[in-house]
Amino acid sequence: MLHIYNTACSYLEKGEVKSAFTLFSQAAAHSHPLSCHNLGIMYERGYAGVVEKDMIQAMKMYSVAAERRFPESQYALACLLKNVMGEMDSAMELFIMAADQGHVSAAFNLGVVYESGSFNGPKDKESAVDYYKMAAEAGHAKAAVNLGVLLGGEDGEKWLAAAAKGGDGTACFNLSIALKEKGEVEKGLEYLEKASESKHVSACYNLAKEKIRKGELAEAEKLMNFAADEGDARAVKDSRKLSRIVRNDRIVKEREDKTAIERVKAAVAARKLKARQEVEARQEAEARK
């Protein structure tokens, strides 16, 4: 079965989908877990002209591999049961099975479900923390962010810092808020800058407000407009006000520049006049000798 599976994978890599599907099907007929899983993926996604999208068939294939304790299939089947069929209880069982085998995304999803209570049961912070921690320790950035926010305080800050170190924009944004609340304003601004660099919308909005306070209107306008374009309602409203402020500021500066230019011209003309008068005075003095 392994040889058939490997050959099927080679066909798939070369774009020969029909040949791959045929071989995966042959191996799946013998309940080969990896082949069943790949068939599940093909049915779930669909391949034009070869495999029609069929969620029922996808779940059947995932089920065969899941029964053989293949964690990727347990997770994939859980996602379909949760998102397509609405069978939350069955999905939870599979998420737990996959997470117990170290499946990181399954652990993260369990954290989300337990935190929100979206599994027809009460919220369970302790279980959410446990599963988020499992995923975060395996390097799942979003799990680290969610864990940091859920824990709060110094413990939460550690997880946010870990995710922020990897450049996660949401982690940087939340860490900036935590630091600001602690009174570490400058350090908080550093993380706010990092979050905005990753195009985190709320970070761009908050940084725009900071730039306005500092009088850096041009930079503020860029950040505010980006947040507005991304659909931030606050930015949409404030961008109009900021545009007027920037426009008025530009007019004032243009007037000031024009006035300054006129002053320079007047000063130059005065110096020229004075120089000419001095030359004429010397010439008259020479003529009287």
PDB file of C-alpha atoms in Angstrom:
ATOM      1  CA  MET A   1       0.000   0.000   0.000  1.00  0.00           C
ATOM      2  CA  LEU A   2       2.831   2.382   0.806  1.00  0.00           C
ATOM      3  CA  HIS A   3       4.277   2.039  -2.712  1.00  0.00           C
ATOM      4  CA  ILE A   4       0.871   2.811  -4.263  1.00  0.00           C
ATOM      5  CA  TYR A   5       0.459   5.783  -1.926  1.00  0.00           C
ATOM      6  CA  ASN A   6       3.910   7.178  -2.751  1.00  0.00           C
ATOM      7  CA  THR A   7       3.272   6.785  -6.482  1.00  0.00           C
ATOM      8  CA  ALA A   8      -0.056   8.586  -6.105  1.00  0.00           C
ATOM      9  CA  CYS A   9       1.694  11.446  -4.284  1.00  0.00           C
ATOM     10  CA  SER A  10       4.213  11.713  -7.122  1.00  0.00           C
ATOM     11  CA  TYR A  11       1.401  11.952  -9.661  1.00  0.00           C
ATOM     12  CA  LEU A  12      -0.307  14.632  -7.580  1.00  0.00           C
ATOM     13  CA  GLU A  13       2.895  16.681  -7.333  1.00  0.00           C
ATOM     14  CA  LYS A  14       3.179  16.564 -11.137  1.00  0.00           C
ATOM     15  CA  GLY A  15      -0.421  17.710 -11.519  1.00  0.00           C
ATOM     16  CA  GLU A  16      -1.646  14.342 -12.797  1.00  0.00           C
ATOM     17  CA  VAL A  17      -4.713  14.446 -10.565  1.00  0.00           C
ATOM     18  CA  LYS A  18      -6.692  11.666 -12.263  1.00  0.00           C
ATOM     19  CA  SER A  19      -3.869   9.136 -11.902  1.00  0.00           C
ATOM     20  CA  ALA A  20      -3.310  10.179  -8.297  1.00  0.00           C
ATOM     21  CA  PHE A  21      -7.016   9.830  -7.509  1.00  0.00           C
ATOM     22  CA  THR A  22      -7.104   6.330  -9.035  1.00  0.00           C
ATOM     23  CA  LEU A  23      -4.151   5.111  -6.972  1.00  0.00           C
ATOM     24  CA  PHE A  24      -5.323   6.760  -3.746  1.00  0.00           C
ATOM     25  CA  SER A  25      -8.666   5.007  -4.282  1.00  0.00           C
ATOM     26  CA  GLN A  26      -6.935   1.632  -4.740  1.00  0.00           C
ATOM     27  CA  ALA A  27      -5.018   2.024  -1.476  1.00  0.00           C
ATOM     28  CA  ALA A  28      -8.053   3.455   0.331  1.00  0.00           C
ATOM     29  CA  ALA A  29     -10.008   0.309  -0.570  1.00  0.00           C
ATOM     30  CA  HIS A  30      -7.628  -1.433   1.841  1.00  0.00           C
ATOM     31  CA  SER A  31      -8.183   1.288   4.496  1.00  0.00           C
ATOM     32  CA  HIS A  32      -4.709   2.780   4.070  1.00  0.00           C
ATOM     33  CA  PRO A  33      -4.929   5.850   6.400  1.00  0.00           C
ATOM     34  CA  LEU A  34      -2.771   8.265   4.400  1.00  0.00           C
ATOM     35  CA  SER A  35      -4.535   7.409   1.156  1.00  0.00           C
ATOM     36  CA  CYS A  36      -7.948   7.783   2.786  1.00  0.00           C
ATOM     37  CA  HIS A  37      -6.884  11.141   4.180  1.00  0.00           C
ATOM     38  CA  ASN A  38      -5.692  12.386   0.802  1.00  0.00           C
ATOM     39  CA  LEU A  39      -8.908  11.244  -0.836  1.00  0.00           C
ATOM     40  CA  GLY A  40     -10.771  13.153   1.853  1.00  0.00           C
ATOM     41  CA  ILE A  41      -8.841  16.279   0.926  1.00  0.00           C
ATOM     42  CA  MET A  42      -9.583  15.769  -2.769  1.00  0.00           C
ATOM     43  CA  TYR A  43     -13.303  15.347  -2.139  1.00  0.00           C
ATOM     44  CA  GLU A  44     -13.367  18.312   0.226  1.00  0.00           C
ATOM     45  CA  ARG A  45     -11.627  20.653  -2.208  1.00  0.00           C
ATOM     46  CA  GLY A  46     -12.804  19.237  -5.509  1.00  0.00           C
ATOM     47  CA  TYR A  47     -10.707  19.073  -8.669  1.00  0.00           C
ATOM     48  CA  ALA A  48     -12.392  20.320 -11.836  1.00  0.00           C
ATOM     49  CA  GLY A  49     -12.959  17.542 -14.345  1.00  0.00           C
ATOM     50  CA  VAL A  50     -11.641  14.837 -12.024  1.00  0.00           C
ATOM     51  CA  VAL A  51     -13.187  14.971  -8.547  1.00  0.00           C
ATOM     52  CA  GLU A  52     -16.411  16.759  -7.714  1.00  0.00           C
ATOM     53  CA  LYS A  53     -16.571  18.487  -4.355  1.00  0.00           C
ATOM     54  CA  ASP A  54     -18.428  16.090  -2.061  1.00  0.00           C
ATOM     55  CA  MET A  55     -18.417  16.740   1.691  1.00  0.00           C
ATOM     56  CA  ILE A  56     -20.169  13.462   2.509  1.00  0.00           C
ATOM     57  CA  GLN A  57     -17.518  11.455   0.664  1.00  0.00           C
ATOM     58  CA  ALA A  58     -14.805  13.572   2.256  1.00  0.00           C
ATOM     59  CA  MET A  59     -16.152  12.766   5.719  1.00  0.00           C
ATOM     60  CA  LYS A  60     -16.360   9.060   4.856  1.00  0.00           C
ATOM     61  CA  MET A  61     -12.719   8.986   3.815  1.00  0.00           C
ATOM     62  CA  TYR A  62     -11.599  11.014   6.837  1.00  0.00           C
ATOM     63  CA  SER A  63     -13.630   8.672   9.075  1.00  0.00           C
ATOM     64  CA  VAL A  64     -11.761   5.588   7.872  1.00  0.00           C
ATOM     65  CA  ALA A  65      -8.391   7.180   8.660  1.00  0.00           C
ATOM     66  CA  ALA A  66      -9.690   8.715  11.897  1.00  0.00           C
ATOM     67  CA  GLU A  67     -10.769   5.289  13.143  1.00  0.00           C
ATOM     68  CA  ARG A  68      -7.171   4.213  12.651  1.00  0.00           C
ATOM     69  CA  ARG A  69      -6.109   7.083  14.962  1.00  0.00           C
ATOM     70  CA  PHE A  70      -4.652   9.260  12.202  1.00  0.00           C
ATOM     71  CA  PRO A  71      -4.679  12.734  13.872  1.00  0.00           C
ATOM     72  CA  GLU A  72      -4.788  14.794  10.657  1.00  0.00           C
ATOM     73  CA  SER A  73      -7.983  12.996   9.637  1.00  0.00           C
ATOM     74  CA  GLN A  74      -9.460  13.276  13.118  1.00  0.00           C
ATOM     75  CA  TYR A  75      -8.898  17.029  12.944  1.00  0.00           C
ATOM     76  CA  ALA A  76     -10.173  17.397   9.359  1.00  0.00           C
ATOM     77  CA  LEU A  77     -13.308  15.382  10.144  1.00  0.00           C
ATOM     78  CA  ALA A  78     -13.889  17.400  13.313  1.00  0.00           C
ATOM     79  CA  CYS A  79     -13.738  20.646  11.314  1.00  0.00           C
ATOM     80  CA  LEU A  80     -16.318  19.393   8.806  1.00  0.00           C
ATOM     81  CA  LEU A  81     -18.620  18.093  11.534  1.00  0.00           C
ATOM     82  CA  LYS A  82     -18.373  21.434  13.331  1.00  0.00           C
ATOM     83  CA  ASN A  83     -18.515  23.858  10.413  1.00  0.00           C
ATOM     84  CA  VAL A  84     -20.610  21.975   7.840  1.00  0.00           C
ATOM     85  CA  MET A  85     -22.826  19.602   9.783  1.00  0.00           C
ATOM     86  CA  GLY A  86     -23.109  21.530  13.038  1.00  0.00           C
ATOM     87  CA  GLU A  87     -22.443  18.343  15.028  1.00  0.00           C
ATOM     88  CA  MET A  88     -20.476  19.964  17.832  1.00  0.00           C
ATOM     89  CA  ASP A  89     -20.420  17.034  20.264  1.00  0.00           C
ATOM     90  CA  SER A  90     -18.936  14.630  17.700  1.00  0.00           C
ATOM     91  CA  ALA A  91     -16.476  17.292  16.588  1.00  0.00           C
ATOM     92  CA  MET A  92     -15.320  17.842  20.170  1.00  0.00           C
ATOM     93  CA  GLU A  93     -14.574  14.152  20.626  1.00  0.00           C
ATOM     94  CA  LEU A  94     -12.411  14.147  17.513  1.00  0.00           C
ATOM     95  CA  PHE A  95     -10.653  17.404  18.393  1.00  0.00           C
ATOM     96  CA  ILE A  96      -9.754  15.891  21.768  1.00  0.00           C
ATOM     97  CA  MET A  97      -8.507  12.655  20.156  1.00  0.00           C
ATOM     98  CA  ALA A  98      -6.308  14.614  17.753  1.00  0.00           C
ATOM     99  CA  ALA A  99      -5.040  16.999  20.443  1.00  0.00           C
ATOM    100  CA  ASP A 100      -4.157  14.067  22.695  1.00  0.00           C
ATOM    101  CA  GLN A 101      -1.871  12.893  19.890  1.00  0.00           C
ATOM    102  CA  GLY A 102      -0.212  16.301  19.729  1.00  0.00           C
ATOM    103  CA  HIS A 103      -2.158  17.875  16.865  1.00  0.00           C
ATOM    104  CA  VAL A 104      -1.494  21.584  17.381  1.00  0.00           C
ATOM    105  CA  SER A 105      -4.431  23.039  15.440  1.00  0.00           C
ATOM    106  CA  ALA A 106      -6.814  20.688  17.236  1.00  0.00           C
ATOM    107  CA  ALA A 107      -5.502  21.915  20.579  1.00  0.00           C
ATOM    108  CA  PHE A 108      -5.918  25.537  19.456  1.00  0.00           C
ATOM    109  CA  ASN A 109      -9.493  24.924  18.316  1.00  0.00           C
ATOM    110  CA  LEU A 110     -10.312  23.288  21.638  1.00  0.00           C
ATOM    111  CA  GLY A 111      -8.949  26.354  23.384  1.00  0.00           C
ATOM    112  CA  VAL A 112     -11.226  28.582  21.305  1.00  0.00           C
ATOM    113  CA  VAL A 113     -14.256  26.370  21.909  1.00  0.00           C
ATOM    114  CA  TYR A 114     -13.720  26.113  25.664  1.00  0.00           C
ATOM    115  CA  GLU A 115     -13.022  29.837  25.977  1.00  0.00           C
ATOM    116  CA  SER A 116     -16.170  30.819  24.076  1.00  0.00           C
ATOM    117  CA  GLY A 117     -18.426  28.016  25.291  1.00  0.00           C
ATOM    118  CA  SER A 118     -19.487  27.345  21.713  1.00  0.00           C
ATOM    119  CA  PHE A 119     -19.836  23.566  22.196  1.00  0.00           C
ATOM    120  CA  ASN A 120     -23.289  23.634  23.791  1.00  0.00           C
ATOM    121  CA  GLY A 121     -21.678  23.776  27.198  1.00  0.00           C
ATOM    122  CA  PRO A 122     -20.446  26.375  29.691  1.00  0.00           C
ATOM    123  CA  LYS A 123     -17.245  28.325  29.196  1.00  0.00           C
ATOM    124  CA  ASP A 124     -14.281  26.518  30.717  1.00  0.00           C
ATOM    125  CA  LYS A 125     -11.335  28.841  31.261  1.00  0.00           C
ATOM    126  CA  GLU A 126      -9.145  26.167  32.835  1.00  0.00           C
ATOM    127  CA  SER A 127      -9.513  23.804  29.870  1.00  0.00           C
ATOM    128  CA  ALA A 128      -9.069  26.697  27.433  1.00  0.00           C
ATOM    129  CA  VAL A 129      -5.810  27.646  29.139  1.00  0.00           C
ATOM    130  CA  ASP A 130      -4.578  24.033  29.048  1.00  0.00           C
ATOM    131  CA  TYR A 131      -5.235  23.587  25.331  1.00  0.00           C
ATOM    132  CA  TYR A 132      -3.977  27.040  24.362  1.00  0.00           C
ATOM    133  CA  LYS A 133      -0.810  26.324  26.320  1.00  0.00           C
ATOM    134  CA  MET A 134      -0.381  22.981  24.554  1.00  0.00           C
ATOM    135  CA  ALA A 135      -0.603  24.694  21.161  1.00  0.00           C
ATOM    136  CA  ALA A 136       1.442  27.728  22.203  1.00  0.00           C
ATOM    137  CA  GLU A 137       4.275  25.566  23.494  1.00  0.00           C
ATOM    138  CA  ALA A 138       4.349  23.933  20.059  1.00  0.00           C
ATOM    139  CA  GLY A 139       4.824  27.360  18.458  1.00  0.00           C
ATOM    140  CA  HIS A 140       1.232  28.254  17.519  1.00  0.00           C
ATOM    141  CA  ALA A 141       1.303  32.084  17.548  1.00  0.00           C
ATOM    142  CA  LYS A 142      -2.457  32.647  17.733  1.00  0.00           C
ATOM    143  CA  ALA A 143      -2.692  30.244  20.660  1.00  0.00           C
ATOM    144  CA  ALA A 144       0.011  32.231  22.449  1.00  0.00           C
ATOM    145  CA  VAL A 145      -1.888  35.468  21.809  1.00  0.00           C
ATOM    146  CA  ASN A 146      -5.205  34.059  23.005  1.00  0.00           C
ATOM    147  CA  LEU A 147      -3.511  32.553  26.047  1.00  0.00           C
ATOM    148  CA  GLY A 148      -1.838  35.855  26.850  1.00  0.00           C
ATOM    149  CA  VAL A 149      -5.104  37.778  26.630  1.00  0.00           C
ATOM    150  CA  LEU A 150      -7.000  35.128  28.605  1.00  0.00           C
ATOM    151  CA  LEU A 151      -4.464  34.970  31.439  1.00  0.00           C
ATOM    152  CA  GLY A 152      -3.729  38.677  31.641  1.00  0.00           C
ATOM    153  CA  GLY A 153      -1.184  40.103  34.069  1.00  0.00           C
ATOM    154  CA  GLU A 154       2.470  39.107  34.023  1.00  0.00           C
ATOM    155  CA  ASP A 155       1.748  35.515  32.978  1.00  0.00           C
ATOM    156  CA  GLY A 156      -0.257  36.725  30.005  1.00  0.00           C
ATOM    157  CA  GLU A 157       2.383  39.274  29.109  1.00  0.00           C
ATOM    158  CA  LYS A 158       5.002  36.516  28.829  1.00  0.00           C
ATOM    159  CA  TRP A 159       2.958  34.659  26.219  1.00  0.00           C
ATOM    160  CA  LEU A 160       2.208  37.861  24.304  1.00  0.00           C
ATOM    161  CA  ALA A 161       5.913  38.711  24.312  1.00  0.00           C
ATOM    162  CA  ALA A 162       6.752  35.244  22.974  1.00  0.00           C
ATOM    163  CA  ALA A 163       4.323  35.645  20.079  1.00  0.00           C
ATOM    164  CA  ALA A 164       5.388  39.248  19.485  1.00  0.00           C
ATOM    165  CA  LYS A 165       8.995  38.112  19.226  1.00  0.00           C
ATOM    166  CA  GLY A 166       7.962  36.077  16.206  1.00  0.00           C
ATOM    167  CA  GLY A 167       6.403  39.182  14.650  1.00  0.00           C
ATOM    168  CA  ASP A 168       2.734  38.402  15.278  1.00  0.00           C
ATOM    169  CA  GLY A 169       0.850  41.685  14.812  1.00  0.00           C
ATOM    170  CA  THR A 170      -1.993  40.845  17.178  1.00  0.00           C
ATOM    171  CA  ALA A 171       0.501  39.909  19.894  1.00  0.00           C
ATOM    172  CA  CYS A 172       2.386  43.179  19.406  1.00  0.00           C
ATOM    173  CA  PHE A 173      -0.866  45.133  19.570  1.00  0.00           C
ATOM    174  CA  ASN A 174      -2.102  43.470  22.756  1.00  0.00           C
ATOM    175  CA  LEU A 175       1.324  43.756  24.334  1.00  0.00           C
ATOM    176  CA  SER A 176       1.391  47.471  23.543  1.00  0.00           C
ATOM    177  CA  ILE A 177      -1.881  47.894  25.435  1.00  0.00           C
ATOM    178  CA  ALA A 178      -0.624  45.868  28.413  1.00  0.00           C
ATOM    179  CA  LEU A 179       2.593  47.888  28.606  1.00  0.00           C
ATOM    180  CA  LYS A 180       0.766  51.204  28.334  1.00  0.00           C
ATOM    181  CA  GLU A 181      -1.560  50.204  31.175  1.00  0.00           C
ATOM    182  CA  LYS A 182       1.525  49.423  33.277  1.00  0.00           C
ATOM    183  CA  GLY A 183       2.881  52.896  32.586  1.00  0.00           C
ATOM    184  CA  GLU A 184       5.600  51.705  30.185  1.00  0.00           C
ATOM    185  CA  VAL A 185       4.404  54.107  27.514  1.00  0.00           C
ATOM    186  CA  GLU A 186       7.516  54.278  25.326  1.00  0.00           C
ATOM    187  CA  LYS A 187       7.945  50.512  25.235  1.00  0.00           C
ATOM    188  CA  GLY A 188       4.257  50.186  24.479  1.00  0.00           C
ATOM    189  CA  LEU A 189       4.660  52.557  21.535  1.00  0.00           C
ATOM    190  CA  GLU A 190       7.501  50.427  20.175  1.00  0.00           C
ATOM    191  CA  TYR A 191       5.211  47.404  20.035  1.00  0.00           C
ATOM    192  CA  LEU A 192       2.415  49.527  18.591  1.00  0.00           C
ATOM    193  CA  GLU A 193       4.787  50.516  15.768  1.00  0.00           C
ATOM    194  CA  LYS A 194       5.631  46.840  15.180  1.00  0.00           C
ATOM    195  CA  ALA A 195       1.960  45.909  15.099  1.00  0.00           C
ATOM    196  CA  SER A 196       1.188  48.654  12.576  1.00  0.00           C
ATOM    197  CA  GLU A 197       4.081  47.476  10.389  1.00  0.00           C
ATOM    198  CA  SER A 198       2.321  44.115  10.140  1.00  0.00           C
ATOM    199  CA  LYS A 199      -0.828  45.974   8.978  1.00  0.00           C
ATOM    200  CA  HIS A 200      -2.787  45.308  12.179  1.00  0.00           C
ATOM    201  CA  VAL A 201      -5.799  47.573  11.645  1.00  0.00           C
ATOM    202  CA  SER A 202      -6.478  48.601  15.246  1.00  0.00           C
ATOM    203  CA  ALA A 203      -2.767  49.210  15.749  1.00  0.00           C
ATOM    204  CA  CYS A 204      -2.703  51.516  12.723  1.00  0.00           C
ATOM    205  CA  TYR A 205      -5.684  53.408  14.114  1.00  0.00           C
ATOM    206  CA  ASN A 206      -4.165  53.765  17.592  1.00  0.00           C
ATOM    207  CA  LEU A 207      -0.802  54.794  16.177  1.00  0.00           C
ATOM    208  CA  ALA A 208      -2.521  57.388  13.986  1.00  0.00           C
ATOM    209  CA  LYS A 209      -4.029  58.923  17.141  1.00  0.00           C
ATOM    210  CA  GLU A 210      -0.580  59.005  18.736  1.00  0.00           C
ATOM    211  CA  LYS A 211       0.870  60.693  15.648  1.00  0.00           C
ATOM    212  CA  ILE A 212      -1.886  63.315  15.761  1.00  0.00           C
ATOM    213  CA  ARG A 213      -1.014  64.121  19.368  1.00  0.00           C
ATOM    214  CA  LYS A 214       2.610  64.575  18.318  1.00  0.00           C
ATOM    215  CA  GLY A 215       1.633  66.781  15.389  1.00  0.00           C
ATOM    216  CA  GLU A 216       2.921  64.264  12.814  1.00  0.00           C
ATOM    217  CA  LEU A 217      -0.144  64.734  10.652  1.00  0.00           C
ATOM    218  CA  ALA A 218       1.136  63.337   7.352  1.00  0.00           C
ATOM    219  CA  GLU A 219       2.062  59.989   8.929  1.00  0.00           C
ATOM    220  CA  ALA A 220      -1.159  59.994  10.924  1.00  0.00           C
ATOM    221  CA  GLU A 221      -3.206  60.477   7.756  1.00  0.00           C
ATOM    222  CA  LYS A 222      -1.552  57.494   6.020  1.00  0.00           C
ATOM    223  CA  LEU A 223      -2.221  55.211   8.986  1.00  0.00           C
ATOM    224  CA  MET A 224      -5.774  56.453   9.472  1.00  0.00           C
ATOM    225  CA  ASN A 225      -6.621  56.059   5.789  1.00  0.00           C
ATOM    226  CA  PHE A 226      -5.277  52.499   5.785  1.00  0.00           C
ATOM    227  CA  ALA A 227      -7.411  51.592   8.800  1.00  0.00           C
ATOM    228  CA  ALA A 228     -10.432  53.230   7.159  1.00  0.00           C
ATOM    229  CA  ASP A 229      -9.860  51.333   3.905  1.00  0.00           C
ATOM    230  CA  GLU A 230      -9.771  48.112   5.948  1.00  0.00           C
ATOM    231  CA  GLY A 231     -13.218  48.900   7.335  1.00  0.00           C
ATOM    232  CA  ASP A 232     -12.450  50.244  10.811  1.00  0.00           C
ATOM    233  CA  ALA A 233     -15.550  52.316  11.642  1.00  0.00           C
ATOM    234  CA  ARG A 234     -13.630  54.637  13.982  1.00  0.00           C
ATOM    235  CA  ALA A 235     -11.038  55.313  11.313  1.00  0.00           C
ATOM    236  CA  VAL A 236     -13.702  55.982   8.668  1.00  0.00           C
ATOM    237  CA  LYS A 237     -15.190  58.663  10.896  1.00  0.00           C
ATOM    238  CA  ASP A 238     -11.904  60.146  12.102  1.00  0.00           C
ATOM    239  CA  SER A 239     -10.246  60.098   8.677  1.00  0.00           C
ATOM    240  CA  ARG A 240     -12.672  62.761   7.455  1.00  0.00           C
ATOM    241  CA  LYS A 241     -11.826  65.030  10.365  1.00  0.00           C
ATOM    242  CA  LEU A 242      -8.130  64.363   9.947  1.00  0.00           C
ATOM    243  CA  SER A 243      -8.262  65.137   6.226  1.00  0.00           C
ATOM    244  CA  ARG A 244      -9.750  68.540   7.012  1.00  0.00           C
ATOM    245  CA  ILE A 245      -7.102  69.189   9.658  1.00  0.00           C
ATOM    246  CA  VAL A 246      -4.294  68.165   7.296  1.00  0.00           C
ATOM    247  CA  ARG A 247      -5.752  70.276   4.487  1.00  0.00           C
ATOM    248  CA  ASN A 248      -6.063  73.330   6.750  1.00  0.00           C
ATOM    249  CA  ASP A 249      -2.582  72.733   8.131  1.00  0.00           C
ATOM    250  CA  ARG A 250      -1.238  72.566   4.584  1.00  0.00           C
ATOM    251  CA  ILE A 251      -2.963  75.847   3.696  1.00  0.00           C
ATOM    252  CA  VAL A 252      -1.545  77.532   6.796  1.00  0.00           C
ATOM    253  CA  LYS A 253       1.943  76.241   6.017  1.00  0.00           C
ATOM    254  CA  GLU A 254       1.666  77.382   2.405  1.00  0.00           C
ATOM    255  CA  ARG A 255       0.665  80.838   3.605  1.00  0.00           C
ATOM    256  CA  GLU A 256       3.491  80.858   6.113  1.00  0.00           C
ATOM    257  CA  ASP A 257       5.922  79.729   3.426  1.00  0.00           C
ATOM    258  CA  LYS A 258       4.626  82.404   1.061  1.00  0.00           C
ATOM    259  CA  THR A 259       4.966  85.039   3.764  1.00  0.00           C
ATOM    260  CA  ALA A 260       8.463  83.819   4.597  1.00  0.00           C
ATOM    261  CA  ILE A 261       9.437  83.975   0.917  1.00  0.00           C
ATOM    262  CA  GLU A 262       8.094  87.518   0.649  1.00  0.00           C
ATOM    263  CA  ARG A 263      10.073  88.480   3.745  1.00  0.00           C
ATOM    264  CA  VAL A 264      13.243  87.017   2.273  1.00  0.00           C
ATOM    265  CA  LYS A 265      12.634  88.827  -1.010  1.00  0.00           C
ATOM    266  CA  ALA A 266      12.048  92.086   0.860  1.00  0.00           C
ATOM    267  CA  ALA A 267      15.212  91.604   2.918  1.00  0.00           C
ATOM    268  CA  VAL A 268      17.265  90.879  -0.214  1.00  0.00           C
ATOM    269  CA  ALA A 269      15.809  93.928  -1.964  1.00  0.00           C
ATOM    270  CA  ALA A 270      16.584  96.086   1.084  1.00  0.00           C
ATOM    271  CA  ARG A 271      20.184  94.871   1.173  1.00  0.00           C
ATOM    272  CA  LYS A 272      20.567  95.552  -2.558  1.00  0.00           C
ATOM    273  CA  LEU A 273      19.104  99.045  -2.133  1.00  0.00           C
ATOM    274  CA  LYS A 274      21.396  99.774   0.797  1.00  0.00           C
ATOM    275  CA  ALA A 275      24.419  98.521  -1.150  1.00  0.00           C
ATOM    276  CA  ARG A 276      23.467 100.651  -4.158  1.00  0.00           C
ATOM    277  CA  GLN A 277      23.005 103.707  -1.963  1.00  0.00           C
ATOM    278  CA  GLU A 278      26.407 103.147  -0.359  1.00  0.00           C
ATOM    279  CA  VAL A 279      28.031 102.890  -3.799  1.00  0.00           C
ATOM    280  CA  GLU A 280      26.303 106.081  -4.965  1.00  0.00           C
ATOM    281  CA  ALA A 281      27.366 107.893  -1.784  1.00  0.00           C
ATOM    282  CA  ARG A 282      30.996 106.900  -2.316  1.00  0.00           C
ATOM    283  CA  GLN A 283      30.820 107.997  -5.947  1.00  0.00           C
ATOM    284  CA  GLU A 284      29.449 111.411  -4.949  1.00  0.00           C
ATOM    285  CA  ALA A 285      32.172 111.811  -2.340  1.00  0.00           C
ATOM    286  CA  GLU A 286      34.817 110.976  -4.933  1.00  0.00           C
ATOM    287  CA  ALA A 287      33.338 113.514  -7.350  1.00  0.00           C
ATOM    288  CA  ARG A 288      33.563 116.322  -4.775  1.00  0.00           C
ATOM    289  CA  LYS A 289      37.287 115.829  -4.212  1.00  0.00           C
TER     290      LYS A 289
END
